[in-house]
Amino acid sequence: MVDRFVLSCLCCCCLVGVLADSNAVKSVPVTEGDSVTLNPDLSVKQSDNLIMWNFKTNGYLIAKITTNHTSIIDDVLDGIFRDRLKLDHQTGSLTITDITTQHTGVYQVTISSKTKSVYRFNVTVYARLPVPVIISNSPQNSSSSSSSSQQNCSLLCSVLNVGHVTLSWYKGNSLLSSISVSDLNNSLSLRLGCLDDYYSCMVSNPINNRTKYVNVTDLCRPCSDCAFCCHASEALVRLALSVVVGVATVAIVFYDIITSRKGVNERHHDLQYKTAS
């Protein structure tokens, strides 16, 4: 019985050790130039804990906490971490300041005491987004007599020196077109057949976005007749209603004229009849 009890205790201890060893990877997005703190979230820090931070899974050792000593090793990888690491002896957390895209990767913290726990943070560093640039991509010397050239406009939205972003065109709150690109220099064109509203181009990544608003009439020539260019269907409806109203008015006037003449003739006939009598 005693042997079974001891065996059960040993199994429980082994089970606690396995559960404390977390294989989950926590995603941490951050913008270039900001600071990020990776916290293993220790409920109670033991005095005899050994905490080691590695860049990449089981990779370069960049920080270590022992019972009475804190060490930062920031000269690895050509010094990309130099003067950027801060270690909290109480919580075991690691802070990276003025972060760059070079610091993208998995950070692993190993906590050794009576049990061994491993936590991983997948840090993704996104570049700061510039405001998109919008230019007209339409020919400027097209003939004014050409209705197609007047009723169409091509706008080009572009961003430079930034990758892994999404470029999107909006009309008001409605998405018109979108493209996800990884190149550093990107552009997205928009061809318009109507110049009656405000448009915007947005560049975005998972944690940020920048928007450029533009009134297309500032970049493209407005249509010569907005009624037919921008509101053709509305103009046709108004024209049809005008025709109906006009026809009805003519009919009413014509009816009044006929009715009036008929009344005059009847009165004249009655007067002649009475005179003859």
PDB file of C-alpha atoms in Angstrom:
ATOM      1  CA  MET A   1       0.000   0.000   0.000  1.00  0.00           C
ATOM      2  CA  VAL A   2       2.820   2.370   0.888  1.00  0.00           C
ATOM      3  CA  ASP A   3       4.583   1.534  -2.383  1.00  0.00           C
ATOM      4  CA  ARG A   4       1.427   2.322  -4.342  1.00  0.00           C
ATOM      5  CA  PHE A   5       1.036   5.659  -2.507  1.00  0.00           C
ATOM      6  CA  VAL A   6       4.649   6.661  -3.242  1.00  0.00           C
ATOM      7  CA  LEU A   7       4.221   5.654  -6.894  1.00  0.00           C
ATOM      8  CA  SER A   8       1.071   7.795  -7.121  1.00  0.00           C
ATOM      9  CA  CYS A   9       2.878  10.806  -5.674  1.00  0.00           C
ATOM     10  CA  LEU A  10       5.724  10.402  -8.139  1.00  0.00           C
ATOM     11  CA  CYS A  11       3.280  10.218 -11.034  1.00  0.00           C
ATOM     12  CA  CYS A  12       1.534  13.371  -9.814  1.00  0.00           C
ATOM     13  CA  CYS A  13       4.842  15.198  -9.590  1.00  0.00           C
ATOM     14  CA  CYS A  14       5.739  14.152 -13.130  1.00  0.00           C
ATOM     15  CA  LEU A  15       2.331  15.290 -14.363  1.00  0.00           C
ATOM     16  CA  VAL A  16       2.767  18.761 -12.801  1.00  0.00           C
ATOM     17  CA  GLY A  17       6.127  19.100 -14.483  1.00  0.00           C
ATOM     18  CA  VAL A  18       4.697  18.254 -17.925  1.00  0.00           C
ATOM     19  CA  LEU A  19       1.737  20.617 -17.552  1.00  0.00           C
ATOM     20  CA  ALA A  20       4.026  23.477 -16.572  1.00  0.00           C
ATOM     21  CA  ASP A  21       6.072  22.978 -19.754  1.00  0.00           C
ATOM     22  CA  SER A  22       3.995  24.985 -22.232  1.00  0.00           C
ATOM     23  CA  ASN A  23       4.467  24.355 -25.935  1.00  0.00           C
ATOM     24  CA  ALA A  24       2.080  27.111 -26.955  1.00  0.00           C
ATOM     25  CA  VAL A  25       3.518  30.032 -28.909  1.00  0.00           C
ATOM     26  CA  LYS A  26       2.078  33.480 -28.160  1.00  0.00           C
ATOM     27  CA  SER A  27       1.934  35.892 -31.095  1.00  0.00           C
ATOM     28  CA  VAL A  28       3.178  39.409 -30.335  1.00  0.00           C
ATOM     29  CA  PRO A  29       2.796  42.052 -33.085  1.00  0.00           C
ATOM     30  CA  VAL A  30       4.683  45.320 -32.611  1.00  0.00           C
ATOM     31  CA  THR A  31       5.466  48.427 -34.655  1.00  0.00           C
ATOM     32  CA  GLU A  32       9.067  49.247 -35.542  1.00  0.00           C
ATOM     33  CA  GLY A  33      10.601  51.747 -33.112  1.00  0.00           C
ATOM     34  CA  ASP A  34       8.322  50.805 -30.221  1.00  0.00           C
ATOM     35  CA  SER A  35       9.154  48.740 -27.143  1.00  0.00           C
ATOM     36  CA  VAL A  36       7.728  45.350 -26.268  1.00  0.00           C
ATOM     37  CA  THR A  37       7.791  43.411 -23.011  1.00  0.00           C
ATOM     38  CA  LEU A  38       7.701  39.617 -23.031  1.00  0.00           C
ATOM     39  CA  ASN A  39       6.360  38.395 -19.728  1.00  0.00           C
ATOM     40  CA  PRO A  40       6.314  34.705 -18.737  1.00  0.00           C
ATOM     41  CA  ASP A  41       3.637  35.691 -16.209  1.00  0.00           C
ATOM     42  CA  LEU A  42       5.103  33.928 -13.210  1.00  0.00           C
ATOM     43  CA  SER A  43       2.519  33.678 -10.442  1.00  0.00           C
ATOM     44  CA  VAL A  44       5.243  33.351  -7.795  1.00  0.00           C
ATOM     45  CA  LYS A  45       8.925  33.715  -8.576  1.00  0.00           C
ATOM     46  CA  GLN A  46      10.949  31.192  -6.641  1.00  0.00           C
ATOM     47  CA  SER A  47      14.242  32.351  -5.136  1.00  0.00           C
ATOM     48  CA  ASP A  48      16.104  29.480  -6.739  1.00  0.00           C
ATOM     49  CA  ASN A  49      14.674  29.974 -10.239  1.00  0.00           C
ATOM     50  CA  LEU A  50      17.034  29.902 -13.205  1.00  0.00           C
ATOM     51  CA  ILE A  51      15.548  31.918 -16.063  1.00  0.00           C
ATOM     52  CA  MET A  52      17.137  31.921 -19.514  1.00  0.00           C
ATOM     53  CA  TRP A  53      15.990  33.899 -22.551  1.00  0.00           C
ATOM     54  CA  ASN A  54      16.933  32.648 -26.022  1.00  0.00           C
ATOM     55  CA  PHE A  55      16.418  34.250 -29.412  1.00  0.00           C
ATOM     56  CA  LYS A  56      15.054  31.552 -31.732  1.00  0.00           C
ATOM     57  CA  THR A  57      13.980  28.222 -30.305  1.00  0.00           C
ATOM     58  CA  ASN A  58      16.959  26.856 -28.343  1.00  0.00           C
ATOM     59  CA  GLY A  59      19.012  29.518 -30.102  1.00  0.00           C
ATOM     60  CA  TYR A  60      21.202  32.418 -28.969  1.00  0.00           C
ATOM     61  CA  LEU A  61      21.234  33.096 -25.216  1.00  0.00           C
ATOM     62  CA  ILE A  62      20.502  36.821 -24.763  1.00  0.00           C
ATOM     63  CA  ALA A  63      19.563  37.102 -21.059  1.00  0.00           C
ATOM     64  CA  LYS A  64      19.802  35.079 -17.841  1.00  0.00           C
ATOM     65  CA  ILE A  65      18.607  35.406 -14.264  1.00  0.00           C
ATOM     66  CA  THR A  66      20.103  33.357 -11.437  1.00  0.00           C
ATOM     67  CA  THR A  67      19.504  33.569  -7.711  1.00  0.00           C
ATOM     68  CA  ASN A  68      21.603  36.695  -7.158  1.00  0.00           C
ATOM     69  CA  HIS A  69      22.635  37.786 -10.622  1.00  0.00           C
ATOM     70  CA  THR A  70      21.149  39.185 -13.821  1.00  0.00           C
ATOM     71  CA  SER A  71      23.018  38.912 -17.107  1.00  0.00           C
ATOM     72  CA  ILE A  72      22.318  40.439 -20.521  1.00  0.00           C
ATOM     73  CA  ILE A  73      24.209  39.053 -23.509  1.00  0.00           C
ATOM     74  CA  ASP A  74      23.573  41.604 -26.261  1.00  0.00           C
ATOM     75  CA  ASP A  75      26.633  41.117 -28.458  1.00  0.00           C
ATOM     76  CA  VAL A  76      25.251  38.136 -30.408  1.00  0.00           C
ATOM     77  CA  LEU A  77      24.235  38.366 -34.065  1.00  0.00           C
ATOM     78  CA  ASP A  78      26.542  41.317 -34.773  1.00  0.00           C
ATOM     79  CA  GLY A  79      25.111  43.240 -31.820  1.00  0.00           C
ATOM     80  CA  ILE A  80      21.531  43.699 -33.063  1.00  0.00           C
ATOM     81  CA  PHE A  81      20.374  43.688 -29.410  1.00  0.00           C
ATOM     82  CA  ARG A  82      23.058  46.036 -28.096  1.00  0.00           C
ATOM     83  CA  ASP A  83      21.629  48.567 -25.594  1.00  0.00           C
ATOM     84  CA  ARG A  84      18.105  47.358 -26.379  1.00  0.00           C
ATOM     85  CA  LEU A  85      17.462  44.677 -23.728  1.00  0.00           C
ATOM     86  CA  LYS A  86      16.097  45.159 -20.216  1.00  0.00           C
ATOM     87  CA  LEU A  87      15.527  42.330 -17.749  1.00  0.00           C
ATOM     88  CA  ASP A  88      13.226  42.444 -14.718  1.00  0.00           C
ATOM     89  CA  HIS A  89      14.688  40.338 -11.909  1.00  0.00           C
ATOM     90  CA  GLN A  90      11.361  40.212 -10.055  1.00  0.00           C
ATOM     91  CA  THR A  91       9.049  39.104 -12.869  1.00  0.00           C
ATOM     92  CA  GLY A  92      11.557  37.520 -15.239  1.00  0.00           C
ATOM     93  CA  SER A  93      10.186  39.622 -18.111  1.00  0.00           C
ATOM     94  CA  LEU A  94      12.341  40.757 -21.024  1.00  0.00           C
ATOM     95  CA  THR A  95      11.871  44.171 -22.657  1.00  0.00           C
ATOM     96  CA  ILE A  96      13.187  45.024 -26.122  1.00  0.00           C
ATOM     97  CA  THR A  97      13.406  48.771 -26.780  1.00  0.00           C
ATOM     98  CA  ASP A  98      13.594  50.605 -30.119  1.00  0.00           C
ATOM     99  CA  ILE A  99      12.714  47.357 -31.859  1.00  0.00           C
ATOM    100  CA  THR A 100      13.479  46.802 -35.554  1.00  0.00           C
ATOM    101  CA  THR A 101      12.492  44.236 -38.153  1.00  0.00           C
ATOM    102  CA  GLN A 102      15.775  42.424 -37.387  1.00  0.00           C
ATOM    103  CA  HIS A 103      14.251  41.422 -34.063  1.00  0.00           C
ATOM    104  CA  THR A 104      11.403  39.478 -35.654  1.00  0.00           C
ATOM    105  CA  GLY A 105      11.401  35.868 -34.503  1.00  0.00           C
ATOM    106  CA  VAL A 106      10.651  33.433 -31.697  1.00  0.00           C
ATOM    107  CA  TYR A 107      11.835  34.246 -28.171  1.00  0.00           C
ATOM    108  CA  GLN A 108      12.027  31.348 -25.753  1.00  0.00           C
ATOM    109  CA  VAL A 109      12.188  31.633 -21.990  1.00  0.00           C
ATOM    110  CA  THR A 110      13.148  28.570 -19.934  1.00  0.00           C
ATOM    111  CA  ILE A 111      12.383  28.618 -16.213  1.00  0.00           C
ATOM    112  CA  SER A 112      14.107  25.925 -14.172  1.00  0.00           C
ATOM    113  CA  SER A 113      13.394  25.223 -10.520  1.00  0.00           C
ATOM    114  CA  LYS A 114      11.764  22.131  -9.090  1.00  0.00           C
ATOM    115  CA  THR A 115      10.109  21.842 -12.486  1.00  0.00           C
ATOM    116  CA  LYS A 116      11.058  23.135 -15.919  1.00  0.00           C
ATOM    117  CA  SER A 117       8.764  25.433 -17.886  1.00  0.00           C
ATOM    118  CA  VAL A 118       9.256  26.739 -21.408  1.00  0.00           C
ATOM    119  CA  TYR A 119       7.341  29.643 -22.952  1.00  0.00           C
ATOM    120  CA  ARG A 120       7.663  30.985 -26.476  1.00  0.00           C
ATOM    121  CA  PHE A 121       6.740  34.348 -27.977  1.00  0.00           C
ATOM    122  CA  ASN A 122       6.552  34.830 -31.723  1.00  0.00           C
ATOM    123  CA  VAL A 123       7.396  38.527 -32.198  1.00  0.00           C
ATOM    124  CA  THR A 124       6.503  40.093 -35.556  1.00  0.00           C
ATOM    125  CA  VAL A 125       7.837  43.604 -36.157  1.00  0.00           C
ATOM    126  CA  TYR A 126       5.932  45.693 -38.689  1.00  0.00           C
ATOM    127  CA  ALA A 127       7.432  48.759 -40.331  1.00  0.00           C
ATOM    128  CA  ARG A 128       5.795  52.138 -39.674  1.00  0.00           C
ATOM    129  CA  LEU A 129       3.297  52.880 -42.394  1.00  0.00           C
ATOM    130  CA  PRO A 130       3.646  55.956 -44.604  1.00  0.00           C
ATOM    131  CA  VAL A 131       0.666  57.926 -45.863  1.00  0.00           C
ATOM    132  CA  PRO A 132      -0.250  56.648 -49.344  1.00  0.00           C
ATOM    133  CA  VAL A 133       0.444  58.867 -52.347  1.00  0.00           C
ATOM    134  CA  ILE A 134      -2.347  59.392 -54.893  1.00  0.00           C
ATOM    135  CA  ILE A 135      -1.706  60.724 -58.382  1.00  0.00           C
ATOM    136  CA  SER A 136      -3.760  60.986 -61.550  1.00  0.00           C
ATOM    137  CA  ASN A 137      -2.869  58.380 -64.130  1.00  0.00           C
ATOM    138  CA  SER A 138      -5.157  59.845 -66.811  1.00  0.00           C
ATOM    139  CA  PRO A 139      -3.983  61.424 -70.111  1.00  0.00           C
ATOM    140  CA  GLN A 140      -4.072  65.201 -69.846  1.00  0.00           C
ATOM    141  CA  ASN A 141      -4.217  66.020 -73.561  1.00  0.00           C
ATOM    142  CA  SER A 142      -7.318  64.092 -74.560  1.00  0.00           C
ATOM    143  CA  SER A 143      -9.845  65.871 -76.766  1.00  0.00           C
ATOM    144  CA  SER A 144     -12.636  67.680 -74.952  1.00  0.00           C
ATOM    145  CA  SER A 145     -15.081  66.346 -77.534  1.00  0.00           C
ATOM    146  CA  SER A 146     -14.451  62.763 -76.477  1.00  0.00           C
ATOM    147  CA  SER A 147     -17.125  61.771 -73.968  1.00  0.00           C
ATOM    148  CA  SER A 148     -15.227  58.623 -72.917  1.00  0.00           C
ATOM    149  CA  SER A 149     -12.134  60.587 -71.951  1.00  0.00           C
ATOM    150  CA  GLN A 150     -14.213  63.059 -69.972  1.00  0.00           C
ATOM    151  CA  GLN A 151     -16.223  60.391 -68.174  1.00  0.00           C
ATOM    152  CA  ASN A 152     -13.279  58.235 -67.065  1.00  0.00           C
ATOM    153  CA  CYS A 153     -10.439  58.928 -64.705  1.00  0.00           C
ATOM    154  CA  SER A 154      -7.595  56.721 -63.528  1.00  0.00           C
ATOM    155  CA  LEU A 155      -6.066  57.225 -60.085  1.00  0.00           C
ATOM    156  CA  LEU A 156      -2.919  55.510 -58.845  1.00  0.00           C
ATOM    157  CA  CYS A 157      -2.316  54.911 -55.121  1.00  0.00           C
ATOM    158  CA  SER A 158       1.178  53.872 -54.058  1.00  0.00           C
ATOM    159  CA  VAL A 159       3.384  53.331 -51.007  1.00  0.00           C
ATOM    160  CA  LEU A 160       7.168  53.135 -50.957  1.00  0.00           C
ATOM    161  CA  ASN A 161       9.691  51.245 -48.835  1.00  0.00           C
ATOM    162  CA  VAL A 162       7.173  49.152 -46.926  1.00  0.00           C
ATOM    163  CA  GLY A 163       6.288  45.488 -47.335  1.00  0.00           C
ATOM    164  CA  HIS A 164       3.660  42.982 -46.209  1.00  0.00           C
ATOM    165  CA  VAL A 165       0.780  45.436 -46.416  1.00  0.00           C
ATOM    166  CA  THR A 166      -2.685  45.680 -47.933  1.00  0.00           C
ATOM    167  CA  LEU A 167      -3.649  48.524 -50.269  1.00  0.00           C
ATOM    168  CA  SER A 168      -7.356  49.294 -50.548  1.00  0.00           C
ATOM    169  CA  TRP A 169      -9.543  51.778 -52.408  1.00  0.00           C
ATOM    170  CA  TYR A 170     -12.730  53.005 -50.706  1.00  0.00           C
ATOM    171  CA  LYS A 171     -15.664  55.116 -51.825  1.00  0.00           C
ATOM    172  CA  GLY A 172     -17.069  56.413 -48.582  1.00  0.00           C
ATOM    173  CA  ASN A 173     -17.181  53.310 -46.380  1.00  0.00           C
ATOM    174  CA  SER A 174     -17.541  50.896 -49.302  1.00  0.00           C
ATOM    175  CA  LEU A 175     -14.537  48.819 -50.341  1.00  0.00           C
ATOM    176  CA  LEU A 176     -13.922  49.062 -54.084  1.00  0.00           C
ATOM    177  CA  SER A 177     -10.737  47.032 -54.521  1.00  0.00           C
ATOM    178  CA  SER A 178      -7.922  45.624 -52.429  1.00  0.00           C
ATOM    179  CA  ILE A 179      -4.584  43.900 -52.893  1.00  0.00           C
ATOM    180  CA  SER A 180      -2.146  42.305 -50.428  1.00  0.00           C
ATOM    181  CA  VAL A 181       1.491  42.721 -51.394  1.00  0.00           C
ATOM    182  CA  SER A 182       4.879  41.868 -49.919  1.00  0.00           C
ATOM    183  CA  ASP A 183       7.125  44.020 -52.123  1.00  0.00           C
ATOM    184  CA  LEU A 184       8.647  47.238 -50.806  1.00  0.00           C
ATOM    185  CA  ASN A 185       7.214  49.418 -53.586  1.00  0.00           C
ATOM    186  CA  ASN A 186       3.546  48.875 -54.350  1.00  0.00           C
ATOM    187  CA  SER A 187       0.741  50.580 -56.250  1.00  0.00           C
ATOM    188  CA  LEU A 188      -2.959  50.025 -56.907  1.00  0.00           C
ATOM    189  CA  SER A 189      -4.883  51.784 -59.658  1.00  0.00           C
ATOM    190  CA  LEU A 190      -8.553  52.753 -59.683  1.00  0.00           C
ATOM    191  CA  ARG A 191     -10.459  53.559 -62.863  1.00  0.00           C
ATOM    192  CA  LEU A 192     -13.535  55.708 -62.324  1.00  0.00           C
ATOM    193  CA  GLY A 193     -16.523  56.388 -64.514  1.00  0.00           C
ATOM    194  CA  CYS A 194     -18.025  58.982 -62.222  1.00  0.00           C
ATOM    195  CA  LEU A 195     -16.544  61.941 -60.346  1.00  0.00           C
ATOM    196  CA  ASP A 196     -19.271  62.764 -57.855  1.00  0.00           C
ATOM    197  CA  ASP A 197     -17.920  61.490 -54.536  1.00  0.00           C
ATOM    198  CA  TYR A 198     -14.925  61.356 -52.214  1.00  0.00           C
ATOM    199  CA  TYR A 199     -12.516  58.452 -52.458  1.00  0.00           C
ATOM    200  CA  SER A 200      -9.739  57.242 -50.159  1.00  0.00           C
ATOM    201  CA  CYS A 201      -6.810  54.865 -50.322  1.00  0.00           C
ATOM    202  CA  MET A 202      -5.741  52.919 -47.227  1.00  0.00           C
ATOM    203  CA  VAL A 203      -2.507  51.070 -46.516  1.00  0.00           C
ATOM    204  CA  SER A 204      -2.748  48.630 -43.614  1.00  0.00           C
ATOM    205  CA  ASN A 205      -1.059  45.810 -41.767  1.00  0.00           C
ATOM    206  CA  PRO A 206      -2.411  43.689 -38.881  1.00  0.00           C
ATOM    207  CA  ILE A 207      -1.811  46.404 -36.263  1.00  0.00           C
ATOM    208  CA  ASN A 208      -1.999  49.771 -38.027  1.00  0.00           C
ATOM    209  CA  ASN A 209      -3.333  51.678 -41.029  1.00  0.00           C
ATOM    210  CA  ARG A 210      -2.894  55.028 -42.782  1.00  0.00           C
ATOM    211  CA  THR A 211      -5.445  56.648 -45.073  1.00  0.00           C
ATOM    212  CA  LYS A 212      -5.208  59.291 -47.797  1.00  0.00           C
ATOM    213  CA  TYR A 213      -8.439  61.069 -48.726  1.00  0.00           C
ATOM    214  CA  VAL A 214      -8.895  62.697 -52.112  1.00  0.00           C
ATOM    215  CA  ASN A 215     -11.621  64.545 -53.940  1.00  0.00           C
ATOM    216  CA  VAL A 216     -11.265  63.101 -57.430  1.00  0.00           C
ATOM    217  CA  THR A 217     -12.230  66.400 -59.040  1.00  0.00           C
ATOM    218  CA  ASP A 218      -8.952  67.784 -57.695  1.00  0.00           C
ATOM    219  CA  LEU A 219      -7.029  65.293 -59.847  1.00  0.00           C
ATOM    220  CA  CYS A 220      -9.386  64.563 -62.741  1.00  0.00           C
ATOM    221  CA  ARG A 221     -11.424  66.777 -65.002  1.00  0.00           C
ATOM    222  CA  PRO A 222     -15.123  66.713 -64.029  1.00  0.00           C
ATOM    223  CA  CYS A 223     -17.652  65.580 -66.613  1.00  0.00           C
ATOM    224  CA  SER A 224     -19.039  68.272 -68.925  1.00  0.00           C
ATOM    225  CA  ASP A 225     -22.605  67.476 -67.893  1.00  0.00           C
ATOM    226  CA  CYS A 226     -22.883  65.981 -64.445  1.00  0.00           C
ATOM    227  CA  ALA A 227     -26.510  65.064 -65.006  1.00  0.00           C
ATOM    228  CA  PHE A 228     -25.508  62.587 -67.712  1.00  0.00           C
ATOM    229  CA  CYS A 229     -22.080  61.661 -66.319  1.00  0.00           C
ATOM    230  CA  CYS A 230     -22.788  61.004 -62.691  1.00  0.00           C
ATOM    231  CA  HIS A 231     -26.563  60.655 -62.451  1.00  0.00           C
ATOM    232  CA  ALA A 232     -27.680  59.318 -65.834  1.00  0.00           C
ATOM    233  CA  SER A 233     -30.443  57.125 -64.442  1.00  0.00           C
ATOM    234  CA  GLU A 234     -31.733  59.921 -62.218  1.00  0.00           C
ATOM    235  CA  ALA A 235     -31.703  62.332 -65.160  1.00  0.00           C
ATOM    236  CA  LEU A 236     -33.680  59.893 -67.318  1.00  0.00           C
ATOM    237  CA  VAL A 237     -36.304  59.471 -64.618  1.00  0.00           C
ATOM    238  CA  ARG A 238     -36.637  63.241 -64.249  1.00  0.00           C
ATOM    239  CA  LEU A 239     -36.924  63.634 -68.030  1.00  0.00           C
ATOM    240  CA  ALA A 240     -39.666  61.002 -68.223  1.00  0.00           C
ATOM    241  CA  LEU A 241     -41.592  62.678 -65.408  1.00  0.00           C
ATOM    242  CA  SER A 242     -41.244  66.042 -67.129  1.00  0.00           C
ATOM    243  CA  VAL A 243     -42.654  64.599 -70.364  1.00  0.00           C
ATOM    244  CA  VAL A 244     -45.607  63.040 -68.533  1.00  0.00           C
ATOM    245  CA  VAL A 245     -46.370  66.274 -66.693  1.00  0.00           C
ATOM    246  CA  GLY A 246     -46.064  68.270 -69.919  1.00  0.00           C
ATOM    247  CA  VAL A 247     -48.428  65.989 -71.820  1.00  0.00           C
ATOM    248  CA  ALA A 248     -50.942  66.078 -68.978  1.00  0.00           C
ATOM    249  CA  THR A 249     -50.788  69.881 -68.848  1.00  0.00           C
ATOM    250  CA  VAL A 250     -51.395  70.192 -72.594  1.00  0.00           C
ATOM    251  CA  ALA A 251     -54.318  67.768 -72.392  1.00  0.00           C
ATOM    252  CA  ILE A 252     -55.919  69.746 -69.561  1.00  0.00           C
ATOM    253  CA  VAL A 253     -55.508  73.049 -71.386  1.00  0.00           C
ATOM    254  CA  PHE A 254     -56.880  71.559 -74.617  1.00  0.00           C
ATOM    255  CA  TYR A 255     -59.877  70.131 -72.743  1.00  0.00           C
ATOM    256  CA  ASP A 256     -60.582  73.510 -71.116  1.00  0.00           C
ATOM    257  CA  ILE A 257     -60.479  75.263 -74.490  1.00  0.00           C
ATOM    258  CA  ILE A 258     -62.874  72.765 -76.101  1.00  0.00           C
ATOM    259  CA  THR A 259     -65.238  72.903 -73.132  1.00  0.00           C
ATOM    260  CA  SER A 260     -65.261  76.728 -73.137  1.00  0.00           C
ATOM    261  CA  ARG A 261     -65.987  76.944 -76.869  1.00  0.00           C
ATOM    262  CA  LYS A 262     -68.784  74.408 -76.566  1.00  0.00           C
ATOM    263  CA  GLY A 263     -70.406  76.455 -73.803  1.00  0.00           C
ATOM    264  CA  VAL A 264     -70.206  79.690 -75.866  1.00  0.00           C
ATOM    265  CA  ASN A 265     -71.773  78.013 -78.868  1.00  0.00           C
ATOM    266  CA  GLU A 266     -74.650  76.611 -76.806  1.00  0.00           C
ATOM    267  CA  ARG A 267     -75.402  80.030 -75.261  1.00  0.00           C
ATOM    268  CA  HIS A 268     -75.276  81.693 -78.695  1.00  0.00           C
ATOM    269  CA  HIS A 269     -77.698  79.086 -80.102  1.00  0.00           C
ATOM    270  CA  ASP A 270     -80.173  79.647 -77.229  1.00  0.00           C
ATOM    271  CA  LEU A 271     -80.049  83.420 -77.746  1.00  0.00           C
ATOM    272  CA  GLN A 272     -80.840  83.052 -81.454  1.00  0.00           C
ATOM    273  CA  TYR A 273     -83.750  80.728 -80.701  1.00  0.00           C
ATOM    274  CA  LYS A 274     -85.297  83.142 -78.227  1.00  0.00           C
ATOM    275  CA  THR A 275     -84.953  86.086 -80.670  1.00  0.00           C
ATOM    276  CA  ALA A 276     -86.690  84.121 -83.420  1.00  0.00           C
ATOM    277  CA  SER A 277     -89.557  83.273 -81.108  1.00  0.00           C
TER     278      SER A 277
END
